[in-house]
Amino acid sequence: MAEIECPGSKKRVKLDTIHLSIGADGFNATKATVTSVTAVAIGVLNLPIDVQSRLEFLIIPVVLPISVGKQDDPSFFRPVFDTLYNLEQKGIHIETDDMIIQADVQLDSIT
């Protein structure tokens, strides 16, 4: 991570690339139903390997009701992909009192 001092200010800028992975997994909501639920999870690959898949470090933007035996409708995933595309194009910019964090976002894998 590069850290750059802002000219004429005490603020520092941190630059890095955030690497993301997205996956989806479906499961039956209950034993007595034919309805399954699909959760979409986004993992941050910059984290240490032993914590990347722990629930508290995953981003779960959407849980979708999808019936078992029917074709998954990819339009359900469109808002998630659109948001990730925008992040990849624009990056992240966060400003605090003493620091500016600017990071590129790269979607590394879809599973």
PDB file of C-alpha atoms in Angstrom, residues 20-108:
ATOM      1  CA  LEU A  20     -13.069  -9.115  -4.406  1.00  0.00           C
ATOM      2  CA  SER A  21     -14.526 -12.548  -5.057  1.00  0.00           C
ATOM      3  CA  ILE A  22     -18.245 -13.190  -5.550  1.00  0.00           C
ATOM      4  CA  GLY A  23     -20.070 -16.466  -5.085  1.00  0.00           C
ATOM      5  CA  ALA A  24     -23.597 -17.791  -4.736  1.00  0.00           C
ATOM      6  CA  ASP A  25     -24.886 -20.833  -2.875  1.00  0.00           C
ATOM      7  CA  GLY A  26     -28.430 -22.176  -2.679  1.00  0.00           C
ATOM      8  CA  PHE A  27     -30.075 -24.260   0.026  1.00  0.00           C
ATOM      9  CA  ASN A  28     -33.590 -25.393   1.019  1.00  0.00           C
ATOM     10  CA  ALA A  29     -35.225 -22.941   3.399  1.00  0.00           C
ATOM     11  CA  THR A  30     -37.045 -25.747   5.248  1.00  0.00           C
ATOM     12  CA  LYS A  31     -37.349 -29.517   4.863  1.00  0.00           C
ATOM     13  CA  ALA A  32     -41.071 -29.259   4.068  1.00  0.00           C
ATOM     14  CA  THR A  33     -40.843 -26.851   1.132  1.00  0.00           C
ATOM     15  CA  VAL A  34     -39.680 -26.818  -2.465  1.00  0.00           C
ATOM     16  CA  THR A  35     -38.445 -23.263  -2.139  1.00  0.00           C
ATOM     17  CA  SER A  36     -34.740 -22.755  -1.983  1.00  0.00           C
ATOM     18  CA  VAL A  37     -32.867 -19.654  -0.948  1.00  0.00           C
ATOM     19  CA  THR A  38     -29.739 -18.433  -2.691  1.00  0.00           C
ATOM     20  CA  ALA A  39     -27.293 -16.199  -0.867  1.00  0.00           C
ATOM     21  CA  VAL A  40     -24.784 -14.076  -2.759  1.00  0.00           C
ATOM     22  CA  ALA A  41     -21.544 -13.487  -0.871  1.00  0.00           C
ATOM     23  CA  ILE A  42     -18.658 -11.139  -1.624  1.00  0.00           C
ATOM     24  CA  GLY A  43     -15.296 -11.890  -0.064  1.00  0.00           C
ATOM     25  CA  VAL A  44     -12.345  -9.534   0.298  1.00  0.00           C
ATOM     26  CA  LEU A  45      -9.282 -11.401  -0.971  1.00  0.00           C
ATOM     27  CA  ASN A  46      -6.876  -8.901   0.634  1.00  0.00           C
ATOM     28  CA  LEU A  47      -7.711 -10.391   4.037  1.00  0.00           C
ATOM     29  CA  PRO A  48      -5.618 -13.255   5.426  1.00  0.00           C
ATOM     30  CA  ILE A  49      -6.668 -16.598   3.928  1.00  0.00           C
ATOM     31  CA  ASP A  50      -7.860 -17.973   7.278  1.00  0.00           C
ATOM     32  CA  VAL A  51     -10.490 -15.218   7.713  1.00  0.00           C
ATOM     33  CA  GLN A  52     -11.631 -14.569   4.117  1.00  0.00           C
ATOM     34  CA  SER A  53     -14.587 -16.969   4.320  1.00  0.00           C
ATOM     35  CA  ARG A  54     -15.638 -16.280   7.909  1.00  0.00           C
ATOM     36  CA  LEU A  55     -19.180 -14.911   8.014  1.00  0.00           C
ATOM     37  CA  GLU A  56     -18.212 -11.729   9.875  1.00  0.00           C
ATOM     38  CA  PHE A  57     -15.828 -10.799   7.029  1.00  0.00           C
ATOM     39  CA  LEU A  58     -18.193 -11.557   4.120  1.00  0.00           C
ATOM     40  CA  ILE A  59     -20.459  -9.030   2.457  1.00  0.00           C
ATOM     41  CA  ILE A  60     -23.897 -10.555   1.741  1.00  0.00           C
ATOM     42  CA  PRO A  61     -25.688  -8.028  -0.471  1.00  0.00           C
ATOM     43  CA  VAL A  62     -28.702 -10.155  -1.352  1.00  0.00           C
ATOM     44  CA  VAL A  63     -30.559 -13.351  -0.429  1.00  0.00           C
ATOM     45  CA  LEU A  64     -32.877 -14.531  -3.195  1.00  0.00           C
ATOM     46  CA  PRO A  65     -35.910 -16.840  -3.093  1.00  0.00           C
ATOM     47  CA  ILE A  66     -35.490 -19.235  -6.015  1.00  0.00           C
ATOM     48  CA  SER A  67     -37.621 -22.377  -6.411  1.00  0.00           C
ATOM     49  CA  VAL A  68     -35.895 -25.757  -6.654  1.00  0.00           C
ATOM     50  CA  GLY A  69     -36.132 -27.312 -10.122  1.00  0.00           C
ATOM     51  CA  LYS A  70     -36.610 -24.030 -12.003  1.00  0.00           C
ATOM     52  CA  GLN A  71     -33.910 -22.280 -13.985  1.00  0.00           C
ATOM     53  CA  ASP A  72     -32.148 -19.597 -11.970  1.00  0.00           C
ATOM     54  CA  ASP A  73     -33.063 -16.200 -13.335  1.00  0.00           C
ATOM     55  CA  PRO A  74     -29.801 -14.270 -13.813  1.00  0.00           C
ATOM     56  CA  SER A  75     -31.735 -10.965 -13.714  1.00  0.00           C
ATOM     57  CA  PHE A  76     -31.840 -11.368  -9.908  1.00  0.00           C
ATOM     58  CA  PHE A  77     -28.066 -10.916  -9.905  1.00  0.00           C
ATOM     59  CA  ARG A  78     -28.023  -7.885 -12.208  1.00  0.00           C
ATOM     60  CA  PRO A  79     -28.068  -5.214  -9.408  1.00  0.00           C
ATOM     61  CA  VAL A  80     -25.164  -6.934  -7.635  1.00  0.00           C
ATOM     62  CA  PHE A  81     -23.093  -7.152 -10.824  1.00  0.00           C
ATOM     63  CA  ASP A  82     -23.951  -3.554 -11.753  1.00  0.00           C
ATOM     64  CA  THR A  83     -22.767  -2.318  -8.342  1.00  0.00           C
ATOM     65  CA  LEU A  84     -19.545  -4.322  -8.568  1.00  0.00           C
ATOM     66  CA  TYR A  85     -18.944  -3.030 -12.095  1.00  0.00           C
ATOM     67  CA  ASN A  86     -19.352   0.563 -10.859  1.00  0.00           C
ATOM     68  CA  LEU A  87     -16.934  -0.095  -7.987  1.00  0.00           C
ATOM     69  CA  GLU A  88     -14.415  -1.546 -10.424  1.00  0.00           C
ATOM     70  CA  GLN A  89     -14.753   1.489 -12.724  1.00  0.00           C
ATOM     71  CA  LYS A  90     -14.787   4.255 -10.089  1.00  0.00           C
ATOM     72  CA  GLY A  91     -12.987   2.749  -7.093  1.00  0.00           C
ATOM     73  CA  ILE A  92     -13.596   3.754  -3.491  1.00  0.00           C
ATOM     74  CA  HIS A  93     -12.966   7.199  -2.037  1.00  0.00           C
ATOM     75  CA  ILE A  94     -13.350   7.780   1.730  1.00  0.00           C
ATOM     76  CA  GLU A  95     -12.403  11.043   3.415  1.00  0.00           C
ATOM     77  CA  THR A  96     -11.965  11.448   7.187  1.00  0.00           C
ATOM     78  CA  ASP A  97     -10.628  14.347   9.272  1.00  0.00           C
ATOM     79  CA  ASP A  98      -7.042  13.182   9.005  1.00  0.00           C
ATOM     80  CA  MET A  99      -6.916  10.826   6.059  1.00  0.00           C
ATOM     81  CA  ILE A 100      -8.145  10.171   2.547  1.00  0.00           C
ATOM     82  CA  ILE A 101      -8.435   6.560   1.474  1.00  0.00           C
ATOM     83  CA  GLN A 102      -8.606   5.956  -2.235  1.00  0.00           C
ATOM     84  CA  ALA A 103      -8.620   2.410  -3.542  1.00  0.00           C
ATOM     85  CA  ASP A 104      -9.142   0.648  -6.825  1.00  0.00           C
ATOM     86  CA  VAL A 105     -11.482  -2.334  -6.809  1.00  0.00           C
ATOM     87  CA  GLN A 106     -10.792  -5.463  -8.830  1.00  0.00           C
ATOM     88  CA  LEU A 107     -13.236  -8.355  -9.166  1.00  0.00           C
ATOM     89  CA  ASP A 108     -10.909 -11.348  -9.235  1.00  0.00           C
TER      90      ASP A 108
END
